[in-house]
Structure formats: C-alpha cells, structure tokens
Short mmCIF file of C-alpha atoms in Angstrom, two decimals:
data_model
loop_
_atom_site.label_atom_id
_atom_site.label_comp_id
_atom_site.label_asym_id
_atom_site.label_seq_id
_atom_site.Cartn_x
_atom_site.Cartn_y
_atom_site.Cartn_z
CA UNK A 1 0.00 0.00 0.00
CA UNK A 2 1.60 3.39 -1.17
CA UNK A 3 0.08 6.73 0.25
CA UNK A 4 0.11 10.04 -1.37
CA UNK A 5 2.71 11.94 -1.44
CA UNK A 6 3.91 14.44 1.13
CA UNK A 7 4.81 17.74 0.14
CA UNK A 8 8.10 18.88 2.34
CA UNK A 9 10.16 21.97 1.93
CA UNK A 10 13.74 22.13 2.74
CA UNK A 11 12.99 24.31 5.54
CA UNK A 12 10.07 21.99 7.05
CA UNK A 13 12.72 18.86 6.49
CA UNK A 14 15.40 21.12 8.03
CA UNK A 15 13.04 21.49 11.09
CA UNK A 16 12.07 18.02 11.34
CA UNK A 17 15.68 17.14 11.44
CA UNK A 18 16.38 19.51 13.99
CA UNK A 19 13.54 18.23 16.45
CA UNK A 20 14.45 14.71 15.96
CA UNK A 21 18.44 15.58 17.13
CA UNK A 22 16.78 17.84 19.95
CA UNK A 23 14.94 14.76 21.07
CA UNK A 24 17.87 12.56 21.62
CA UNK A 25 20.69 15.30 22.12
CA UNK A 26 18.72 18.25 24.07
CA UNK A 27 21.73 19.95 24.15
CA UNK A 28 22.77 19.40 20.83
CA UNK A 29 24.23 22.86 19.25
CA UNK A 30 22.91 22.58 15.69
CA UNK A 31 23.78 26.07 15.26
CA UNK A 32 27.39 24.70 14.86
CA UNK A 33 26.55 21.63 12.88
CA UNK A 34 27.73 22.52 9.12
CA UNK A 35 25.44 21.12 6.85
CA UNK A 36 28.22 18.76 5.21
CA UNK A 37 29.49 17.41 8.62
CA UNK A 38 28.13 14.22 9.81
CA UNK A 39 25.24 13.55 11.78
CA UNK A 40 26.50 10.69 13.66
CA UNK A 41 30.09 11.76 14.61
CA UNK A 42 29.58 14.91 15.53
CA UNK A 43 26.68 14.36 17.64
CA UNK A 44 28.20 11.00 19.05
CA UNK A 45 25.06 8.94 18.00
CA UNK A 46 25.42 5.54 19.03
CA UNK A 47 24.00 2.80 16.95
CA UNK A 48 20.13 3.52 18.82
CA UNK A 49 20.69 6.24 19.20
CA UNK A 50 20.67 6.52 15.36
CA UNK A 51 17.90 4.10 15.12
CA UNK A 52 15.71 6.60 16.99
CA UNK A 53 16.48 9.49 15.21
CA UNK A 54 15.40 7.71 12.55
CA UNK A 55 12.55 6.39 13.51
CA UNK A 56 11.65 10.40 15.22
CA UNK A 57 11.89 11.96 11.45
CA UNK A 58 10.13 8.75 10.18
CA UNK A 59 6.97 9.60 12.25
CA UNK A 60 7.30 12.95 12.04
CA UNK A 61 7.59 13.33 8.49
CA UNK A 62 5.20 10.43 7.61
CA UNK A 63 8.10 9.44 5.09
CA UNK A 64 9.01 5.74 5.51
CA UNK A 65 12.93 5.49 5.62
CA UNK A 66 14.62 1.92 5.23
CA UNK A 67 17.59 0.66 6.83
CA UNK A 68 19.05 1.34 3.30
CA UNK A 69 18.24 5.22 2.94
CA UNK A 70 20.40 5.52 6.40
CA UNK A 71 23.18 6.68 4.28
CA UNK A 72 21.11 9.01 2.95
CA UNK A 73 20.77 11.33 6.46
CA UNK A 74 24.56 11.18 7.21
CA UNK A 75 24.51 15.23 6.71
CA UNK A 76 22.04 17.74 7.53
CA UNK A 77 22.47 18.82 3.16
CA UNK A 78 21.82 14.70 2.86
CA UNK A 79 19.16 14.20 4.88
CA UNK A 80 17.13 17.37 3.50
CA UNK A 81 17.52 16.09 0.01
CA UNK A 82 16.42 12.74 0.56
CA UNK A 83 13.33 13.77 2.88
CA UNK A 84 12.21 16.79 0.28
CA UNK A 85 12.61 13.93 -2.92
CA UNK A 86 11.46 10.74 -1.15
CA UNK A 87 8.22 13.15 0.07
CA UNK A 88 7.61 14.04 -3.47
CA UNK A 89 8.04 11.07 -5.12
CA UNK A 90 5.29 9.34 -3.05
CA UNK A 91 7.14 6.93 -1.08
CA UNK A 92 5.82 8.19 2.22
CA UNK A 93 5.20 5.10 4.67
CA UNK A 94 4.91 2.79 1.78
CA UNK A 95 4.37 -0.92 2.70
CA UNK A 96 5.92 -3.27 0.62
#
C-alpha cells in the first residue's frame, strides 16, 4: 500500500531534522553543525541512538525510511535532500 505523497520543503525537512536531534541530544548545538558534517560523529550517536532518530523523522515526516536510505541522512544537506525527494516522489510510509 503506497500513500500520497507528502509535500516537504527544505525548511520543514530542516526542522524536522532539527527536532528529531533535539529529542535525543537536548543539548545538541545545531547552530554549529555545518550542513556537510556528519550527523553521527559529531553528535556521538550511538547505533540507537541513530535508530531513533530515525525512527523520530520517520513519524514525524510520515516518510518511511529503510535501513538502506540511512546513508542518505549522514549530513544535515543529505538528509534534506532525501526527505524533500522521497516526500515528493510518493514513497511516504509505503508498505511493501
């Protein structure tokens, strides 16, 4: 089953992003996070903590990411592209 597809700026995706860090880092400085450096390092995710970043943007999004996309939000520029494209090509929360 395949839903519509979600409309999602870069600035919404951006946002959603941002929450999702704030959730599992509150005191996360994303004001120092360059768009090119990577998520994971430079926030110290651990493996779950990864997983539920993931799984934050995921449900707040509505835009189903696989365990293969996870390269895909390894930067802030990254993860932006890949929500704003994946939104409009109607793969939100697609069951397969």
């Amino acid at each position: 089953m395949t839903h519509d597809a979600i409309t999602i700026s870069p600035d919404a995706a951006r946002a959603a992003i941002a929450a999702a860090i704030r959730r599992i880092v509150p005191d996360a400085d994303l004001d120092t996070l360059a768009d090119d450096a990577p998520i994971r390092a430079e926030l110290e995710l651990d493996s779950l903590d990864f997983l539920s970043f993931v799984e934050l943007l995921s449900g707040a999004t509505g835009i189903r990411i696989d365990e293969s996309d996870y390269p895909e939000l390894a930067t802030m520029t990254r993860a932006i592209a890949f929500l704003t494209v994946r939104g409009a090509n109607g793969n939100a929360n697609k069951e397969e």
